């Protein structure tokens, strides 16, 4: 199972918008498997296809981070059920070692296809609500640092440059 390389901020490919998955073929199955392995290998709890340079609306998650509950969300859409903002300390595999507080609506309903291509609906609160919004943002070319002030973003960019030097 190949581990895919994860694009790192500020790579411009993280800004590309992903297209809906139209065919549930072997390529998608392989992508899902590789994305799960890649996420676990990097000790993440969520990964969007955009982060591995694939512009398809595929999200994988394992909120326990221990391979116990792999989840797949294809072509996911959300409707906000409760606008009340909830603050959460977010991180991202594309922006390593950066954790910042982001406010997002606290409750959403998710409509998506699972790993077998079956549609489902699920009400999400807490970590799942945060994570699905974070990952859908990726598919739309958006990153959690976009919610921060430009001063903070600049500081993060400098820090990452230093870490990579
Ligand atoms: Ni992320």
PDB file of C-alpha atoms and ligand atoms in Angstrom:
ATOM      1  CA  UNK A   1       0.000   0.000   0.000  1.00  0.00           C
ATOM      2  CA  UNK A   2       1.752   3.177  -1.090  1.00  0.00           C
ATOM      3  CA  UNK A   3       1.951   6.080   1.348  1.00  0.00           C
ATOM      4  CA  UNK A   4       1.115   9.219  -0.602  1.00  0.00           C
ATOM      5  CA  UNK A   5       2.967  12.463  -0.111  1.00  0.00           C
ATOM      6  CA  UNK A   6       0.986  15.205   1.595  1.00  0.00           C
ATOM      7  CA  UNK A   7       1.187  18.694   0.087  1.00  0.00           C
ATOM      8  CA  UNK A   8       2.541  21.281   2.502  1.00  0.00           C
ATOM      9  CA  UNK A   9       1.258  24.808   3.000  1.00  0.00           C
ATOM     10  CA  UNK A  10       1.640  27.184   1.193  1.00  0.00           C
ATOM     11  CA  UNK A  11       1.725  24.856  -1.857  1.00  0.00           C
ATOM     12  CA  UNK A  12      -0.603  26.425  -4.424  1.00  0.00           C
ATOM     13  CA  UNK A  13      -2.119  23.024  -5.273  1.00  0.00           C
ATOM     14  CA  UNK A  14      -3.847  23.139  -1.887  1.00  0.00           C
ATOM     15  CA  UNK A  15      -5.968  25.915  -3.441  1.00  0.00           C
ATOM     16  CA  UNK A  16      -7.414  23.756  -6.232  1.00  0.00           C
ATOM     17  CA  UNK A  17     -11.096  22.894  -6.145  1.00  0.00           C
ATOM     18  CA  UNK A  18     -12.011  19.210  -6.258  1.00  0.00           C
ATOM     19  CA  UNK A  19     -14.676  17.709  -8.556  1.00  0.00           C
ATOM     20  CA  UNK A  20     -17.424  15.304  -7.495  1.00  0.00           C
ATOM     21  CA  UNK A  21     -16.686  11.605  -7.831  1.00  0.00           C
ATOM     22  CA  UNK A  22     -18.803  10.209 -10.653  1.00  0.00           C
ATOM     23  CA  UNK A  23     -17.647   6.627 -10.925  1.00  0.00           C
ATOM     24  CA  UNK A  24     -17.067   4.174  -8.117  1.00  0.00           C
ATOM     25  CA  UNK A  25     -14.313   2.302  -9.854  1.00  0.00           C
ATOM     26  CA  UNK A  26     -11.095   0.638  -8.782  1.00  0.00           C
ATOM     27  CA  UNK A  27      -9.228   3.950  -8.900  1.00  0.00           C
ATOM     28  CA  UNK A  28     -11.471   5.399  -6.217  1.00  0.00           C
ATOM     29  CA  UNK A  29     -11.224   2.264  -4.086  1.00  0.00           C
ATOM     30  CA  UNK A  30      -7.430   2.400  -4.323  1.00  0.00           C
ATOM     31  CA  UNK A  31      -7.403   6.105  -3.559  1.00  0.00           C
ATOM     32  CA  UNK A  32      -9.491   5.515  -0.416  1.00  0.00           C
ATOM     33  CA  UNK A  33      -7.168   2.731   0.772  1.00  0.00           C
ATOM     34  CA  UNK A  34      -4.048   4.793   0.106  1.00  0.00           C
ATOM     35  CA  UNK A  35      -5.514   7.887   1.764  1.00  0.00           C
ATOM     36  CA  UNK A  36      -6.381   5.945   4.925  1.00  0.00           C
ATOM     37  CA  UNK A  37      -2.870   4.449   5.095  1.00  0.00           C
ATOM     38  CA  UNK A  38      -1.337   7.871   4.472  1.00  0.00           C
ATOM     39  CA  UNK A  39      -3.470   9.491   7.181  1.00  0.00           C
ATOM     40  CA  UNK A  40      -2.615   6.819   9.753  1.00  0.00           C
ATOM     41  CA  UNK A  41       1.061   6.906   8.822  1.00  0.00           C
ATOM     42  CA  UNK A  42       1.062  10.662   9.517  1.00  0.00           C
ATOM     43  CA  UNK A  43      -0.899  10.235  12.776  1.00  0.00           C
ATOM     44  CA  UNK A  44      -3.792  12.299  11.445  1.00  0.00           C
ATOM     45  CA  UNK A  45      -7.523  11.987  12.075  1.00  0.00           C
ATOM     46  CA  UNK A  46      -8.706  13.348   8.729  1.00  0.00           C
ATOM     47  CA  UNK A  47      -7.424  13.747   5.186  1.00  0.00           C
ATOM     48  CA  UNK A  48      -8.911  15.246   2.027  1.00  0.00           C
ATOM     49  CA  UNK A  49      -7.887  14.155  -1.485  1.00  0.00           C
ATOM     50  CA  UNK A  50      -6.720  17.691  -2.305  1.00  0.00           C
ATOM     51  CA  UNK A  51      -3.932  17.197   0.242  1.00  0.00           C
ATOM     52  CA  UNK A  52      -2.504  14.296  -1.764  1.00  0.00           C
ATOM     53  CA  UNK A  53      -2.879  16.246  -5.017  1.00  0.00           C
ATOM     54  CA  UNK A  54      -6.004  14.494  -6.256  1.00  0.00           C
ATOM     55  CA  UNK A  55      -8.856  16.830  -7.205  1.00  0.00           C
ATOM     56  CA  UNK A  56     -11.753  14.544  -6.325  1.00  0.00           C
ATOM     57  CA  UNK A  57     -14.234  14.977  -3.501  1.00  0.00           C
ATOM     58  CA  UNK A  58     -12.944  12.202  -1.243  1.00  0.00           C
ATOM     59  CA  UNK A  59     -12.451  12.537   2.530  1.00  0.00           C
ATOM     60  CA  UNK A  60     -11.201   9.909   4.967  1.00  0.00           C
ATOM     61  CA  UNK A  61     -11.320  10.119   8.732  1.00  0.00           C
ATOM     62  CA  UNK A  62     -10.587   8.132  11.838  1.00  0.00           C
ATOM     63  CA  UNK A  63     -11.444  10.303  14.787  1.00  0.00           C
ATOM     64  CA  UNK A  64      -9.825   7.901  17.271  1.00  0.00           C
ATOM     65  CA  UNK A  65      -6.636   7.902  15.196  1.00  0.00           C
ATOM     66  CA  UNK A  66      -6.060   4.221  16.007  1.00  0.00           C
ATOM     67  CA  UNK A  67      -7.488   2.469  12.928  1.00  0.00           C
ATOM     68  CA  UNK A  68     -10.585   1.487  14.902  1.00  0.00           C
ATOM     69  CA  UNK A  69     -13.141   3.503  12.987  1.00  0.00           C
ATOM     70  CA  UNK A  70     -12.126   4.414   9.421  1.00  0.00           C
ATOM     71  CA  UNK A  71     -14.747   6.594   7.776  1.00  0.00           C
ATOM     72  CA  UNK A  72     -15.147   7.619   4.155  1.00  0.00           C
ATOM     73  CA  UNK A  73     -17.136  10.589   2.899  1.00  0.00           C
ATOM     74  CA  UNK A  74     -17.516  10.944  -0.867  1.00  0.00           C
ATOM     75  CA  UNK A  75     -19.116  14.065  -2.397  1.00  0.00           C
ATOM     76  CA  UNK A  76     -19.998  15.223   1.130  1.00  0.00           C
ATOM     77  CA  UNK A  77     -22.270  18.205   1.591  1.00  0.00           C
ATOM     78  CA  UNK A  78     -23.321  19.804   4.829  1.00  0.00           C
ATOM     79  CA  UNK A  79     -26.264  21.853   6.002  1.00  0.00           C
ATOM     80  CA  UNK A  80     -25.834  23.871   9.172  1.00  0.00           C
ATOM     81  CA  UNK A  81     -28.300  22.886  11.903  1.00  0.00           C
ATOM     82  CA  UNK A  82     -26.924  25.157  14.608  1.00  0.00           C
ATOM     83  CA  UNK A  83     -24.984  28.325  13.740  1.00  0.00           C
ATOM     84  CA  UNK A  84     -23.766  28.770  17.310  1.00  0.00           C
ATOM     85  CA  UNK A  85     -19.993  28.955  16.906  1.00  0.00           C
ATOM     86  CA  UNK A  86     -17.908  26.424  18.716  1.00  0.00           C
ATOM     87  CA  UNK A  87     -14.183  27.044  19.218  1.00  0.00           C
ATOM     88  CA  UNK A  88     -11.827  24.210  18.570  1.00  0.00           C
ATOM     89  CA  UNK A  89      -8.032  23.933  18.424  1.00  0.00           C
ATOM     90  CA  UNK A  90      -7.391  22.753  14.880  1.00  0.00           C
ATOM     91  CA  UNK A  91      -4.344  21.299  13.222  1.00  0.00           C
ATOM     92  CA  UNK A  92      -3.710  20.001   9.715  1.00  0.00           C
ATOM     93  CA  UNK A  93      -1.343  17.487   8.132  1.00  0.00           C
ATOM     94  CA  UNK A  94      -0.553  20.111   5.475  1.00  0.00           C
ATOM     95  CA  UNK A  95       0.428  22.666   8.134  1.00  0.00           C
ATOM     96  CA  UNK A  96       2.475  20.621  10.598  1.00  0.00           C
ATOM     97  CA  UNK A  97       3.046  21.696  14.191  1.00  0.00           C
ATOM     98  CA  UNK A  98       0.562  24.526  13.967  1.00  0.00           C
ATOM     99  CA  UNK A  99      -2.502  24.491  16.189  1.00  0.00           C
ATOM    100  CA  UNK A 100      -4.869  27.446  16.226  1.00  0.00           C
ATOM    101  CA  UNK A 101      -8.356  28.068  17.536  1.00  0.00           C
ATOM    102  CA  UNK A 102     -11.069  28.269  14.881  1.00  0.00           C
ATOM    103  CA  UNK A 103     -14.806  28.946  15.325  1.00  0.00           C
ATOM    104  CA  UNK A 104     -17.239  26.899  13.261  1.00  0.00           C
ATOM    105  CA  UNK A 105     -20.969  26.174  13.423  1.00  0.00           C
ATOM    106  CA  UNK A 106     -21.488  23.583  16.152  1.00  0.00           C
ATOM    107  CA  UNK A 107     -23.978  21.252  14.498  1.00  0.00           C
ATOM    108  CA  UNK A 108     -24.393  20.146  10.886  1.00  0.00           C
ATOM    109  CA  UNK A 109     -26.075  17.450   8.899  1.00  0.00           C
ATOM    110  CA  UNK A 110     -23.795  15.548   6.524  1.00  0.00           C
ATOM    111  CA  UNK A 111     -25.024  14.011   3.274  1.00  0.00           C
ATOM    112  CA  UNK A 112     -22.454  11.851   1.521  1.00  0.00           C
ATOM    113  CA  UNK A 113     -21.646   8.491  -0.023  1.00  0.00           C
ATOM    114  CA  UNK A 114     -19.721   5.937   2.013  1.00  0.00           C
ATOM    115  CA  UNK A 115     -16.808   3.785   0.833  1.00  0.00           C
ATOM    116  CA  UNK A 116     -19.208   1.459  -0.975  1.00  0.00           C
ATOM    117  CA  UNK A 117     -20.919   4.274  -2.839  1.00  0.00           C
ATOM    118  CA  UNK A 118     -24.078   4.139  -0.716  1.00  0.00           C
ATOM    119  CA  UNK A 119     -25.643   7.438   0.292  1.00  0.00           C
ATOM    120  CA  UNK A 120     -26.171   8.269   3.946  1.00  0.00           C
ATOM    121  CA  UNK A 121     -27.105  11.143   6.190  1.00  0.00           C
ATOM    122  CA  UNK A 122     -25.704  11.873   9.606  1.00  0.00           C
ATOM    123  CA  UNK A 123     -26.105  14.587  12.197  1.00  0.00           C
ATOM    124  CA  UNK A 124     -22.681  15.729  13.391  1.00  0.00           C
ATOM    125  CA  UNK A 125     -21.611  17.570  16.515  1.00  0.00           C
ATOM    126  CA  UNK A 126     -18.317  17.924  18.359  1.00  0.00           C
ATOM    127  CA  UNK A 127     -15.159  16.649  16.675  1.00  0.00           C
ATOM    128  CA  UNK A 128     -16.987  15.123  13.698  1.00  0.00           C
ATOM    129  CA  UNK A 129     -18.692  18.464  12.923  1.00  0.00           C
ATOM    130  CA  UNK A 130     -15.357  20.281  13.116  1.00  0.00           C
ATOM    131  CA  UNK A 131     -13.502  17.695  11.071  1.00  0.00           C
ATOM    132  CA  UNK A 132     -16.021  17.415   8.229  1.00  0.00           C
ATOM    133  CA  UNK A 133     -16.102  21.209   7.845  1.00  0.00           C
ATOM    134  CA  UNK A 134     -12.279  21.350   7.875  1.00  0.00           C
ATOM    135  CA  UNK A 135     -12.012  18.590   5.250  1.00  0.00           C
ATOM    136  CA  UNK A 136     -14.731  19.964   2.950  1.00  0.00           C
ATOM    137  CA  UNK A 137     -12.876  23.283   3.081  1.00  0.00           C
ATOM    138  CA  UNK A 138      -9.805  21.453   1.720  1.00  0.00           C
ATOM    139  CA  UNK A 139     -11.837  20.207  -1.251  1.00  0.00           C
ATOM    140  CA  UNK A 140     -12.825  23.818  -1.911  1.00  0.00           C
ATOM    141  CA  UNK A 141      -9.210  24.981  -1.714  1.00  0.00           C
ATOM    142  CA  UNK A 142      -9.587  26.489   1.721  1.00  0.00           C
ATOM    143  CA  UNK A 143      -7.347  26.007   4.792  1.00  0.00           C
ATOM    144  CA  UNK A 144      -8.013  26.574   8.471  1.00  0.00           C
ATOM    145  CA  UNK A 145      -5.369  29.300   8.601  1.00  0.00           C
ATOM    146  CA  UNK A 146      -7.587  31.327   6.241  1.00  0.00           C
ATOM    147  CA  UNK A 147      -9.816  31.984   9.249  1.00  0.00           C
ATOM    148  CA  UNK A 148      -6.936  33.615  11.145  1.00  0.00           C
ATOM    149  CA  UNK A 149      -5.667  37.189  10.875  1.00  0.00           C
ATOM    150  CA  UNK A 150      -3.101  37.869   8.155  1.00  0.00           C
ATOM    151  CA  UNK A 151      -0.529  38.732  10.833  1.00  0.00           C
ATOM    152  CA  UNK A 152      -0.968  35.305  12.385  1.00  0.00           C
ATOM    153  CA  UNK A 153      -0.820  33.632   8.974  1.00  0.00           C
ATOM    154  CA  UNK A 154       2.437  35.389   8.191  1.00  0.00           C
ATOM    155  CA  UNK A 155       3.903  34.237  11.482  1.00  0.00           C
ATOM    156  CA  UNK A 156       2.905  30.650  10.656  1.00  0.00           C
ATOM    157  CA  UNK A 157       4.501  30.842   7.215  1.00  0.00           C
ATOM    158  CA  UNK A 158       7.745  32.091   8.737  1.00  0.00           C
ATOM    159  CA  UNK A 159       7.722  29.354  11.354  1.00  0.00           C
ATOM    160  CA  UNK A 160       7.163  26.630   8.729  1.00  0.00           C
ATOM    161  CA  UNK A 161       9.971  27.992   6.560  1.00  0.00           C
ATOM    162  CA  UNK A 162      12.305  27.871   9.538  1.00  0.00           C
ATOM    163  CA  UNK A 163      11.234  24.304  10.395  1.00  0.00           C
ATOM    164  CA  UNK A 164      11.932  23.142   6.868  1.00  0.00           C
ATOM    165  CA  UNK A 165      15.285  24.913   6.516  1.00  0.00           C
TER     166      UNK A 165
HETATM  167 NI1  LIG B   1      -6.368  19.748   7.083  1.00  0.00          NI
END
